[in-house]
Coordinates of C-alpha atoms and ligand atoms in Angstrom, one line a residue:
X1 CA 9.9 43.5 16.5
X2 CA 11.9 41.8 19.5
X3 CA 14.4 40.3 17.5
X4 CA 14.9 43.8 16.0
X5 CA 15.2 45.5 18.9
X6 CA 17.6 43.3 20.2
X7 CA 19.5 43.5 17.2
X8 CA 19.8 47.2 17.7
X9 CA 20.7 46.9 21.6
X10 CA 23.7 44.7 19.8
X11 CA 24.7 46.8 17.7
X12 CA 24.5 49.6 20.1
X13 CA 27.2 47.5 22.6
X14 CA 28.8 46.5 19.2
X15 CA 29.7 50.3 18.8
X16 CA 30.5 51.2 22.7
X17 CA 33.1 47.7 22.7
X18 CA 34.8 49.7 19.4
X19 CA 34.3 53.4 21.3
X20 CA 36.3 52.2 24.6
X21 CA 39.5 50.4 22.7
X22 CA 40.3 53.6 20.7
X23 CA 38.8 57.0 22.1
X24 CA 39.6 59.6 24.7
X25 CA 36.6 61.4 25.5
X26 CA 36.8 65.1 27.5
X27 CA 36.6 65.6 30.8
X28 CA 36.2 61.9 31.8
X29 CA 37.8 59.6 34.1
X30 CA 37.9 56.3 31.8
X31 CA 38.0 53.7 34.2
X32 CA 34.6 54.5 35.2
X33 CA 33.1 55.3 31.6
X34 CA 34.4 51.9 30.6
X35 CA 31.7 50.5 32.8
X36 CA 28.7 53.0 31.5
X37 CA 26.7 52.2 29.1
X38 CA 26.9 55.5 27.4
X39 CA 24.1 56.2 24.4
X40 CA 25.4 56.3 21.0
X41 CA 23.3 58.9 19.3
X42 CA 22.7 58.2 15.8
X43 CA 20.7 61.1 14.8
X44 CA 18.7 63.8 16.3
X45 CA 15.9 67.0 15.2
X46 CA 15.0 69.6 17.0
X47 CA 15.4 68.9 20.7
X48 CA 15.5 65.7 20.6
X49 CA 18.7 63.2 20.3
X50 CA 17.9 59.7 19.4
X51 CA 20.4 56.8 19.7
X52 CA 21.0 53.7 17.9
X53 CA 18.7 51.7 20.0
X54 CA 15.6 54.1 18.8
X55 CA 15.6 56.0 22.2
X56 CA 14.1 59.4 22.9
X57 CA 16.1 62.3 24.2
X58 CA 15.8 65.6 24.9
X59 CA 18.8 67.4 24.8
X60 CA 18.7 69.1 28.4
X61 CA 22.2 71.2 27.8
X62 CA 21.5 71.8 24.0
X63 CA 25.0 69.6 23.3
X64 CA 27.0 71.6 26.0
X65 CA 25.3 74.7 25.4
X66 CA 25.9 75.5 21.7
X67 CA 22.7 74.1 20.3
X68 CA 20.5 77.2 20.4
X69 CA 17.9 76.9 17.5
X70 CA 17.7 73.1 18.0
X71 CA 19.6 70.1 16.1
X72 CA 18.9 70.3 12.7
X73 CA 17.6 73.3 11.6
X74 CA 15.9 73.5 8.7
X75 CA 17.3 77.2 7.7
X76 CA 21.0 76.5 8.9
X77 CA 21.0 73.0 7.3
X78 CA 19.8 74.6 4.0
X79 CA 22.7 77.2 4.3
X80 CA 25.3 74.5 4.9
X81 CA 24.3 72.8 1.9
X82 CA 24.1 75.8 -0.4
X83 CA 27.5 76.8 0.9
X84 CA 29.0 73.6 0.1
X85 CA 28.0 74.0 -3.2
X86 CA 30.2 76.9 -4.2
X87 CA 33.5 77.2 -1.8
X88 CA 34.0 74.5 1.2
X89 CA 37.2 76.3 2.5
X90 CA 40.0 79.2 1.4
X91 CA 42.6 80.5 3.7
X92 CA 42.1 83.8 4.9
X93 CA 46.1 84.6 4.9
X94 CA 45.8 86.6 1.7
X95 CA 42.1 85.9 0.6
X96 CA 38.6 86.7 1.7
X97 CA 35.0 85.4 0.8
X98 CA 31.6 86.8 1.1
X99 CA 30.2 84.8 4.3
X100 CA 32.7 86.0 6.6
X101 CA 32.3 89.9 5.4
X102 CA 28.5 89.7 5.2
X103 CA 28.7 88.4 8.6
X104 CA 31.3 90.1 10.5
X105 CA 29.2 93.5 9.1
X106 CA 25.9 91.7 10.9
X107 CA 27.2 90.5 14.0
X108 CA 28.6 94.1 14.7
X109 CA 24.6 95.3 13.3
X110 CA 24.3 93.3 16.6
X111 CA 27.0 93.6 18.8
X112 CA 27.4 96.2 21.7
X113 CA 28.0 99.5 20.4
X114 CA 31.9 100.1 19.8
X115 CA 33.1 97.3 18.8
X116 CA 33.9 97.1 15.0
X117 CA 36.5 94.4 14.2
X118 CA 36.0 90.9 13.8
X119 CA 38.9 88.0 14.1
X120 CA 37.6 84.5 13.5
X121 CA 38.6 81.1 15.0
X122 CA 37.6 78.2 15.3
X123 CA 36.4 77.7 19.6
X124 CA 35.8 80.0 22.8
X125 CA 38.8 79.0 23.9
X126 CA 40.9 80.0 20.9
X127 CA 38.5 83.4 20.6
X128 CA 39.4 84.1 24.7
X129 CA 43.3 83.5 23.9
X130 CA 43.2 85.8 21.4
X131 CA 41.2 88.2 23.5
X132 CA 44.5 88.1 25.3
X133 CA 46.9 88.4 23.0
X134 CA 44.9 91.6 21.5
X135 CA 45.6 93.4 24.7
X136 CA 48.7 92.4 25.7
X137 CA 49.6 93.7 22.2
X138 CA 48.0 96.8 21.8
X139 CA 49.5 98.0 25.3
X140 CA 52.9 97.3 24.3
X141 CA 52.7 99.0 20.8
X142 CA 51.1 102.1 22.4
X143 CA 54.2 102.8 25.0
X144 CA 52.5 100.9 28.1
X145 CA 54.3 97.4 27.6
X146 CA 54.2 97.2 31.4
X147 CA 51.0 96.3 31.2
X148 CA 50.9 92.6 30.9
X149 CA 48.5 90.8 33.7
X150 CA 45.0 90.3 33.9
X151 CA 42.3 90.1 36.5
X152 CA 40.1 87.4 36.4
X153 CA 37.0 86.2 38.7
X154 CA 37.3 83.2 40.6
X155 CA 35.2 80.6 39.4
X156 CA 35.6 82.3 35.7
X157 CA 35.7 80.0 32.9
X158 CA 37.6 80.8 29.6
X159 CA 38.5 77.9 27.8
X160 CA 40.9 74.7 28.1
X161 CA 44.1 76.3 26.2
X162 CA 46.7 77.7 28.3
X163 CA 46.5 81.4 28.2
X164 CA 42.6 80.8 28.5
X165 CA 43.4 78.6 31.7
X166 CA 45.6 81.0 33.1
X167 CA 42.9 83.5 33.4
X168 CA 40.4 80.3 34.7
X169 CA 39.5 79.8 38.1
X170 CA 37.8 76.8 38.3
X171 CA 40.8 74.9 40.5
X172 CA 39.8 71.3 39.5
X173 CA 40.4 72.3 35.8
X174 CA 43.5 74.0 36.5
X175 CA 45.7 71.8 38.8
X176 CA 47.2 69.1 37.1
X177 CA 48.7 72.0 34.5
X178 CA 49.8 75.0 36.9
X179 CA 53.3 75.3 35.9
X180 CA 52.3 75.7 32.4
X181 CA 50.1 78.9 33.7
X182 CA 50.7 82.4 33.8
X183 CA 50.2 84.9 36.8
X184 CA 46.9 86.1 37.0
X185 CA 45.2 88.8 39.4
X186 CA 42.4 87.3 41.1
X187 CA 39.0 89.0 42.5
X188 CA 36.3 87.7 44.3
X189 CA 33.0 86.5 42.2
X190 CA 29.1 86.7 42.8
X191 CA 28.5 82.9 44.8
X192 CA 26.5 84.6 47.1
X193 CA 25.3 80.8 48.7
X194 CA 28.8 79.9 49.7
X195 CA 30.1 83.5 50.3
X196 CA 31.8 84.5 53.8
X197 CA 30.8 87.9 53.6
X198 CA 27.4 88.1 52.7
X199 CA 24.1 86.4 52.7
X200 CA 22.2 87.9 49.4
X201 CA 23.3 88.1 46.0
X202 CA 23.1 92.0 45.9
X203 CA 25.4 92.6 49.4
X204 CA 28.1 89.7 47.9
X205 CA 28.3 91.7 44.3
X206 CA 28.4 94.6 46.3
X207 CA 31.8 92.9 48.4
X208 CA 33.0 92.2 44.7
X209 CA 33.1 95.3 43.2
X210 CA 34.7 96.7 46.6
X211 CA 37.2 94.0 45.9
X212 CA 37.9 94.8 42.8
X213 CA 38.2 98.3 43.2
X214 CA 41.1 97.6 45.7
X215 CA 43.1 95.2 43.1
X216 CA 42.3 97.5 40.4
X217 CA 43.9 100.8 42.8
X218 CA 46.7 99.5 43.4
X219 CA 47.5 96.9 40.0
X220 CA 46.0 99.1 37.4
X221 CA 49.2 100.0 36.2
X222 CA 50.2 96.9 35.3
X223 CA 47.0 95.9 34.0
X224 CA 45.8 94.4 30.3
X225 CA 42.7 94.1 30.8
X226 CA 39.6 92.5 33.3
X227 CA 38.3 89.3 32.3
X228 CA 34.8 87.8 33.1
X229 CA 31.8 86.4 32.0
X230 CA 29.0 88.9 31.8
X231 CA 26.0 87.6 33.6
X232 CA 26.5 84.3 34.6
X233 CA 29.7 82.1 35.3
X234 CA 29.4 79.2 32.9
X235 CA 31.3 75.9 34.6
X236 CA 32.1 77.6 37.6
X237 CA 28.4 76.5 38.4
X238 CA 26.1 78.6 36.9
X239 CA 27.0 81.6 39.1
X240 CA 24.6 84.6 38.4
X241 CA 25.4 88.2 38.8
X242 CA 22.6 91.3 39.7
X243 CA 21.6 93.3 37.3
X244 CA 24.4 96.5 37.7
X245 CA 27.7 94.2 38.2
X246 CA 29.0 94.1 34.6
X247 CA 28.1 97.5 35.0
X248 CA 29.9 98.4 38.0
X249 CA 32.8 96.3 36.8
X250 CA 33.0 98.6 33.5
X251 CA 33.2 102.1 35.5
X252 CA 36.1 100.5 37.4
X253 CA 37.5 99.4 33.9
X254 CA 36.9 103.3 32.5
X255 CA 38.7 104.9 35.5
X256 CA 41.9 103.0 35.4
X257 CA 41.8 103.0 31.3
X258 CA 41.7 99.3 31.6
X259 CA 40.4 96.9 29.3
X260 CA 37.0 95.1 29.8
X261 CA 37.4 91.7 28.1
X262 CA 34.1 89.7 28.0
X263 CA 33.4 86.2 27.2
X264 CA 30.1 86.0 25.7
X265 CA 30.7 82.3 24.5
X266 CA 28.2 80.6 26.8
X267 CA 26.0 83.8 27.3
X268 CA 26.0 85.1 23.7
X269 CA 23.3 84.5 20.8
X270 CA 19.9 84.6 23.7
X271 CA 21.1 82.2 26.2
X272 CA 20.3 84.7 29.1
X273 CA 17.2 86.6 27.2
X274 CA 18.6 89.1 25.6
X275 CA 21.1 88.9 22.2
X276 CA 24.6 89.3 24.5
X277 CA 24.6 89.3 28.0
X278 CA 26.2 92.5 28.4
X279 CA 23.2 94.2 26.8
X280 CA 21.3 93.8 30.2
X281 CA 23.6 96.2 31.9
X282 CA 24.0 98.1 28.5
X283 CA 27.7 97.9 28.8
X284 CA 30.0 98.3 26.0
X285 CA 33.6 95.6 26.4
X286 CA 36.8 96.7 24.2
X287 CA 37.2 93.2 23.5
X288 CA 33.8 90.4 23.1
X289 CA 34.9 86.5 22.3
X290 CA 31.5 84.5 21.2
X291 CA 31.4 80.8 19.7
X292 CA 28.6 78.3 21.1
X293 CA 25.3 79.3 19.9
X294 CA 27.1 81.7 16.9
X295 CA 26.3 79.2 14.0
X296 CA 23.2 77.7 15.7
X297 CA 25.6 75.2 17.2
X298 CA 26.1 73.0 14.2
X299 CA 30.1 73.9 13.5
X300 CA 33.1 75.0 15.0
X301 CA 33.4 78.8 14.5
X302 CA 34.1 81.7 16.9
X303 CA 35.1 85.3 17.0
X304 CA 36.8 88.0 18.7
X305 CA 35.4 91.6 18.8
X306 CA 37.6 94.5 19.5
X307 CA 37.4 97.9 19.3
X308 CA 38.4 100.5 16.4
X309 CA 40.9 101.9 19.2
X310 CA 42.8 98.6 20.0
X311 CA 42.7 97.5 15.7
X312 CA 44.7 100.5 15.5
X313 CA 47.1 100.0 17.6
X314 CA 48.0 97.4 15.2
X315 CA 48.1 99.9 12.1
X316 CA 51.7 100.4 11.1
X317 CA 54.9 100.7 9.0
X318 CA 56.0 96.7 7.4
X319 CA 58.9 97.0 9.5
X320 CA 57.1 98.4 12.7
X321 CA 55.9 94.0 13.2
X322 CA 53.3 95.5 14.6
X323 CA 50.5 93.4 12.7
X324 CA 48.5 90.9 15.0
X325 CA 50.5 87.0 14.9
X326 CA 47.5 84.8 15.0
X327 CA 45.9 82.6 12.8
X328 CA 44.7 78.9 12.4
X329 CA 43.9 76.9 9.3
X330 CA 40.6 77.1 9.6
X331 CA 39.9 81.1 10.3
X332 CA 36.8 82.3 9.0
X333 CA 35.6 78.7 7.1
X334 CA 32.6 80.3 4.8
X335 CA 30.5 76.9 5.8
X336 CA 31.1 77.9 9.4
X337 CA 30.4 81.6 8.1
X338 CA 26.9 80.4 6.3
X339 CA 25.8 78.7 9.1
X340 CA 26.4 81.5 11.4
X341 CA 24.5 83.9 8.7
X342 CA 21.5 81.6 8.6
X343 CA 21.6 81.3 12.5
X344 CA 21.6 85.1 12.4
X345 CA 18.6 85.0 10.1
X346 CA 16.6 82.4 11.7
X347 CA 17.0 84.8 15.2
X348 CA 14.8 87.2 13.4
X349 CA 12.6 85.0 11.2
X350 CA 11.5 82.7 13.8
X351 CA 11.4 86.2 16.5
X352 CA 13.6 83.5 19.1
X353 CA 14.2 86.4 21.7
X354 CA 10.6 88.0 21.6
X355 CA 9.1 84.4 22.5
X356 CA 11.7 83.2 25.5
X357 CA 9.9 85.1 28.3
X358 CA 7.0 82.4 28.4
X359 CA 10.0 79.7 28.2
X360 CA 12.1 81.3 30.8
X361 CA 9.0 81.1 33.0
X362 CA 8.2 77.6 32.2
X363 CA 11.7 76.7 33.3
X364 CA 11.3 78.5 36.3
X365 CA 8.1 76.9 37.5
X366 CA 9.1 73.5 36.5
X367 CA 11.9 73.9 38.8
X368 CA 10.6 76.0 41.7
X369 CA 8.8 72.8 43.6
X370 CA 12.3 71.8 44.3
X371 CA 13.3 74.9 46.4
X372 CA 11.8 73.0 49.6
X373 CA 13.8 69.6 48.7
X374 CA 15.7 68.6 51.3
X375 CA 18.9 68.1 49.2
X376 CA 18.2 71.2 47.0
X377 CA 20.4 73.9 48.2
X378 CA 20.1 76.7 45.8
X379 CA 18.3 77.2 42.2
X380 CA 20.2 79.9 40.0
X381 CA 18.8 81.1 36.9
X382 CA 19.1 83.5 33.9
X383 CA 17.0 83.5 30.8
X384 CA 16.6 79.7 29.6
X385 CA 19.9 78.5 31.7
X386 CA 19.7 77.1 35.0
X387 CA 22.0 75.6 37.3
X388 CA 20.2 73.3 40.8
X389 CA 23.2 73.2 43.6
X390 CA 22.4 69.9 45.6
X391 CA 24.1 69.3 49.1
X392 CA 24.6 67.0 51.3
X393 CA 23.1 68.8 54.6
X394 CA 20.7 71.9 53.5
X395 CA 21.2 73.8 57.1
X396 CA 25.1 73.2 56.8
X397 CA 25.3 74.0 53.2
X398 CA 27.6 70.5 53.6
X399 CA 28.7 69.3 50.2
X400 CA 28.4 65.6 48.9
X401 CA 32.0 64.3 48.5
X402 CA 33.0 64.4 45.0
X403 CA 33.6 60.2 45.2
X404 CA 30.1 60.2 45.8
X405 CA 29.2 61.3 42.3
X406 CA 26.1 62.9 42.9
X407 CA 25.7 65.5 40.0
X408 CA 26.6 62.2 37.8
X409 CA 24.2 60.2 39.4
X410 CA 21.4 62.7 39.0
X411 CA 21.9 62.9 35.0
X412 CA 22.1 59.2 34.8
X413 CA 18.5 58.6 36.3
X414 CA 17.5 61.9 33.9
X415 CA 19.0 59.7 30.9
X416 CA 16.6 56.9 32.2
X417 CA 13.8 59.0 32.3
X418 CA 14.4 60.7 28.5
X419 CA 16.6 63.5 29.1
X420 CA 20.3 64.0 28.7
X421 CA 21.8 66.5 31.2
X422 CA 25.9 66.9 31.9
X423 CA 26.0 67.9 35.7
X424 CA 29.0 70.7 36.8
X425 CA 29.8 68.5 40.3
X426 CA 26.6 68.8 41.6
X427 CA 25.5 71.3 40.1
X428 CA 22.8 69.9 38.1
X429 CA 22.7 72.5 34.7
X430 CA 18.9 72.8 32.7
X431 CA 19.6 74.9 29.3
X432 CA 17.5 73.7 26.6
X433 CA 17.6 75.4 23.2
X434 CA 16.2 78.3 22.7
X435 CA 13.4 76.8 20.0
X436 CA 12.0 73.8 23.0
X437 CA 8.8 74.6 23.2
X438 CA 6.7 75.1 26.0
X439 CA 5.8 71.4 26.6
X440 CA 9.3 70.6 25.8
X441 CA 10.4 72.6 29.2
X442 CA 7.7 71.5 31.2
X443 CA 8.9 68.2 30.5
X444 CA 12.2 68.8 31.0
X445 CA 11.5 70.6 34.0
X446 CA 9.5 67.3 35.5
X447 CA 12.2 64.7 34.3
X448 CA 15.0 67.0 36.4
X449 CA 12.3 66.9 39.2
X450 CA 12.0 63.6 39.6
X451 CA 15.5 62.5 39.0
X452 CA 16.6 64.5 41.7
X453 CA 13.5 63.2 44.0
X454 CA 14.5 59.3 42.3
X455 CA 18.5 59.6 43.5
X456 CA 18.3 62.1 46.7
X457 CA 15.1 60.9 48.8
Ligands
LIG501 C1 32.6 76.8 26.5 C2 33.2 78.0 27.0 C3 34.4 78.4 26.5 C4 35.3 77.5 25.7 O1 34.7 77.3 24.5 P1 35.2 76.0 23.6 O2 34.5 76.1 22.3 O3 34.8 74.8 24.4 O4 36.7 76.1 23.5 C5 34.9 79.6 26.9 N1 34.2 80.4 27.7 C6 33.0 80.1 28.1 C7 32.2 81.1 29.0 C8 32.4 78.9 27.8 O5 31.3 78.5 28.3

């Protein structure tokens, strides 16, 4: 037994020695991660990861929030399989397959009313970009070419691509690459902790929309479209909105004949309690880009929804070039396709959305004894997502410096403890999949706890 366990702590470092001579991993400074002695995960099942040495995880962030119905799904692993059988991949320049018709015609069953076109890809970023490129286009072919920028909220995340970037406002992400980025109108988001002129959540979104309102009367003309994430802001640190502000933000969109472009990547598929964010507020966008939990979280796939009124602005004469210029290898993959399908199914079958109120709650209780921690400056949470802001001085609002690694430090004692978490700063984010069960959360809930009690004390 010891001998075998030491063998596997061996081969473990064996396969982190091989990791840090050949890969690049996102998002991380590799001087540090040189010295970490990261997990490799060898396999995992529902919401659990398990690495090489035989360790326990739950999977805290559901694999950077895609992992919805849990790792390994029996349904969606069926599908793949089944799917494999027949057709691994065709291009869709000039061909089509059943998956992607069957389920572009269910996702629009599901979508917000109005939309009625689906365009694949392969990522959130590539589905945002082409979010983008939709509007730009359709204004231009329908005699308003003036209308060419974008508004965006601050602390909006859209993707790591350039156009998605450009319409980003996450400043740490953005800096090393602005003269690759394109103008972009800004307006003020919902972080009602650090806003200057408010103190709840309902007075700030209230100062938004005003905001808004202003950019929108006097840059409407030269808008595309207004970008955001319905809900909640994503990396920007788990920024909720009130019920009402994706709603306010569409009127303004109506009025001017704007666009309302919404990125239901990280929100989509039950993440905030209901299918699609944007259902809370019962908005309708003319464009929708969805990819993390849309195959269950298993493979790359993604999608932009648009309107029947912007897909014909494409319609045309040959000659008129007036067809949309987008496309990647990979567009509509039928085992991405069948996964998404099964996902789709499995939402029903296993009634996902009708049993996250008693999760939602457990998440919420599990964190609430933390509201009086010293370090614990605000808890923010929608439907089984949660984000816990820790700061240095809790009167002052004071961040940590960002040398001090807090956030990171947080999610390393978590890993100790049997959890893996991924921190935004110090932001600490809690977003399970949608299948943990109750006991699952609760222990979640008290790993998080105690981490934060473990590093912060
Ligand atoms: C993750 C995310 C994206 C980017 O998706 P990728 O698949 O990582 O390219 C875009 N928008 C939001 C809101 C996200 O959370």
């Amino acid at each position: 037994m010891r001998s075998s366990n030491r063998s596997r702590k061996s081969e473990s470092a064996a396969w982190r020695a091989r990791d840090r001579k050949v890969l690049w991993h996102p998002f991380t400074q590799h001087a540090a991660w040189d010295a970490e002695e990261f997990p490799i995960i060898e396999r995992a099942e529902g919401s659990w990861l398990v690495d090489l040495e035989g360790r326990r995880f739950l999977d805290g962030v559901s694999s950077m929030w895609c992992t919805s119905l849990g790792h390994r799904h029996p349904g969606i692993t069926r599908a793949i399989v089944r799917q494999l059988k027949k057709l691994d991949h065709a291009t869709f320049l000039g061909l089509s397959h059943p998956p992607a018709i069957e389920l572009a015609e269910r996702l629009l069953a599901r979508a917000p009313r109005g939309l009625s076109r689906v365009f694949y890809s392969d990522n959130g970023s590539t589905a945002m970009e082409i979010a983008l490129k939709m509007a730009i286009q359709y204004w231009r072919q329908t005699g308003r070419p003036e209308r060419t920028k974008f508004v965006a909220l601050t602390e909006g995340y859209h993707g790591d691509t350039v156009g998605a970037m450009s319409v980003g406002g996450v400043d740490p992400f953005l800096d090393a690459y602005r003269p690759l980025l394109f103008p972009t109108l800004r307006a003020p988001t919902t972080y009602s902790y650090r806003c200057p002129k408010a103190s709840t959540l309902e007075e700030c979104a209230a100062h938004c929309i005003e905001d808004l309102a202003a950019i929108l009367a006097k840059h409407a003309p030269e808008v595309a479209g207004v970008v955001m994430e319905p809900g909640v802001q994503g990396a920007g640190g788990m920024i909720v909105q009130p019920p009402g502000f994706v709603k306010s933000v569409e009127e303004l969109c109506r009025k001017h004949d704007v666009f309302l472009v919404l990125d239901e990547v990280m929100t989509g598929f039950g993440r905030t309690g209901t299918m699609f964010a944007c259902e809370r507020d019962g908005v309708r966008p003319d464009l929708m880009a969805i990819s993390k939990g849309l195959t269950g979280g298993f493979l790359p796939l993604a999608a932009t929804l648009a309107t029947e009124r912007i897909f014909q602005g494409f319609l045309g004469e040959i000659r008129d070039r007036r067809a949309l210029y987008h496309g990647h290898t990979y567009t509509g993959n039928p085992i991405g396709c069948a996964a998404a399908l099964a996902a789709l199914e499995a939402f029903d079958k296993e009634r996902v959305l009708e049993r996250l109120p008693a999760k939602v709650e457990a998440l919420q209780k599990g964190l609430a004894p933390l509201e009086s921690h010293p370090h614990v400056g605000e808890i923010r949470q929608l439907g089984l997502l949660a984000g816990i802001e820790v700061v240095k001085d809790k009167t002052t609002r004071e961040s940590y410096r960002y040398e001090e690694r807090t956030g990171h430090r947080v999610i390393l004692e978590a890993r100790r403890r049997g959890a893996i978490l991924r921190p935004l700063a110090d932001v600490i984010v809690v977003m399970p999949p949608l299948t943990a069960t109750i006991a699952e959360i609760k222990k979640l809930g008290r790993i998080v706890r105690d981490s934060i009690r473990a590093v912060l004390d």
